């Protein structure tokens, strides 16, 4: 699937595939997995990079005490997440768009944590965005990313984005100012999330085909079968990255 899928008309499709207010694999289990090595209880201010429909931020803001500022490139997503935020946590959340050419409209050196789920593989200039995130974090701040890496650097045919390796990703994080970078291989967990997704879309096949077409259903199914095979053959890895600002 390409980036032009991020349209308001596809919200119902995303939710049928990924769950309420989500556009990435694994539901809440994958969100908990992202932070399984980190104590989130003392964190006060957080940035969500690429919040999508807001579901990751909603889940975390309900579970923990911190406030979350979300940044996105699609204006409709800021409106969507703002209007769908659960009433009891809406005061802890703000969702905004930023212009990739300009500055992120958030105060510098105020955030304890920045996180991003399933976003950076869509980002053309990672160093620039990561450099800006580095400036938002406090000196003791932490970055947590769930993303994908590959055994070799290559250009993805369909969209011209770079397939990163561990070392190319590490280099870009270093250039952006991050240190103490750690990679965790989450491919086994993500294989389970993909299998769950394939099971769920099979149950919802009629709904998806009736509402979005048979081609969409088969594309989603084929894409995820391919992803599962790549994970199993170690042609692609799901990774959790943590990097410190110091
Ligand atoms: C796979 S979705 C994940 C959304 C959300 N994090 C989630 O897990 O539900 C990828 C998101 O990245 C956003 N995105 C793409 N490029 C971006 C960029 N340069 N900065 C911020 N967000 C970006 C897209 O608009 C999309 O919402």
Coordinates of N, CA, C and O and ligand atoms in Angstrom, one line a residue, residues 3 6 21-24 48-53 56 71-74 77 98 100 117-119 122-123 129, ligand 1:
X3 N 1.4 5.7 0.2 CA 1.1 6.8 1.1 C -0.2 7.5 0.8 O -0.8 8.1 1.6
X6 N -3.7 7.3 2.9 CA -4.0 8.1 4.1 C -5.1 9.2 3.8 O -4.8 10.4 3.8
X21 N -9.2 3.4 15.9 CA -8.3 4.6 15.9 C -6.8 4.2 15.6 O -5.9 5.0 16.0
X22 N -6.6 3.1 15.0 CA -5.2 2.6 14.7 C -5.0 2.5 13.2 O -5.9 2.1 12.5
X23 N -3.7 2.7 12.8 CA -3.3 2.4 11.4 C -2.0 1.6 11.5 O -1.1 1.8 10.6
X24 N -1.8 0.8 12.5 CA -0.6 0.0 12.5 C -0.8 -1.3 13.2 O -1.8 -1.5 13.9
X48 N 4.2 12.4 20.2 CA 3.8 11.3 19.3 C 4.1 11.7 17.8 O 3.4 12.6 17.3
X49 N 5.1 11.1 17.2 CA 5.4 11.5 15.8 C 4.6 10.6 14.8 O 4.8 9.4 14.8
X50 N 3.7 11.2 14.1 CA 2.9 10.5 13.2 C 1.7 9.8 13.9 O 1.6 8.5 13.8
X51 N 0.9 10.5 14.5 CA -0.1 9.9 15.4 C -1.3 9.3 14.6 O -2.1 8.5 15.2
X52 N -1.4 9.5 13.3 CA -2.5 8.9 12.5 C -3.9 9.3 13.0 O -4.2 10.4 13.0
X53 N -4.6 8.3 13.5 CA -6.0 8.6 14.0 C -6.0 8.9 15.5 O -7.0 9.2 16.0
X56 N -2.9 5.4 19.4 CA -1.8 5.1 20.2 C -1.7 6.1 21.4 O -1.6 5.7 22.6
X71 N 2.2 15.1 16.4 CA 2.5 15.8 15.2 C 2.3 14.9 14.0 O 2.6 13.7 14.0
X72 N 1.7 15.5 12.9 CA 1.4 14.8 11.7 C 1.6 15.7 10.5 O 1.8 16.9 10.6
X73 N 1.5 15.0 9.3 CA 1.6 15.8 8.1 C 0.3 16.0 7.4 O 0.2 16.7 6.4
X74 N -0.7 15.2 7.9 CA -2.1 15.3 7.2 C -3.0 16.1 8.1 O -3.4 15.7 9.2
X77 N -6.0 14.5 9.9 CA -5.7 13.6 11.0 C -5.7 14.4 12.3 O -6.2 13.9 13.3
X98 N 2.5 19.7 11.1 CA 3.7 20.5 11.0 C 4.0 20.5 9.5 O 3.7 19.5 8.8
X100 N 6.8 20.1 6.9 CA 8.1 19.4 6.9 C 9.2 20.4 6.5 O 10.3 20.2 6.9
X117 N 5.3 5.1 16.1 CA 4.9 3.7 15.8 C 4.6 3.6 14.3 O 3.6 4.2 13.8
X118 N 5.4 2.9 13.5 CA 5.1 2.6 12.1 C 5.2 3.8 11.2 O 4.5 3.8 10.2
X119 N 6.0 4.8 11.5 CA 6.0 6.0 10.8 C 7.3 6.2 10.0 O 7.3 6.6 8.8
X122 N 8.1 5.7 6.3 CA 7.4 6.6 5.4 C 8.2 7.9 5.2 O 7.7 8.8 4.4
X123 N 9.2 8.2 6.0 CA 9.8 9.5 6.1 C 11.0 9.6 5.1 O 12.0 8.8 5.3
X129 N 14.0 15.3 10.3 CA 12.9 15.1 11.3 C 13.5 14.7 12.7 O 13.1 15.3 13.7
Ligands
LIG1 C1 1.3 3.4 9.5 S1 0.6 5.0 9.9 C2 0.8 4.9 11.7 C3 -0.1 5.9 12.5 C4 0.0 5.7 14.0 N1 1.3 5.9 14.5 C5 -0.6 4.4 14.4 O1 0.3 3.5 14.8 O2 -1.8 4.2 14.3 C6 1.9 6.1 9.4 C7 1.6 7.5 9.7 O3 2.8 8.3 9.5 C8 2.4 9.6 9.1 N2 3.6 10.2 8.5 C9 4.1 10.0 7.3 N3 5.2 10.8 7.1 C10 5.3 11.6 8.2 C11 6.2 12.6 8.6 N4 7.2 13.0 7.9 N5 6.0 13.2 9.8 C12 4.9 12.8 10.6 N6 4.1 11.8 10.3 C13 4.2 11.2 9.1 C14 1.2 9.3 8.1 O4 0.4 10.4 7.9 C15 0.5 8.2 8.9 O5 -0.5 8.7 9.7

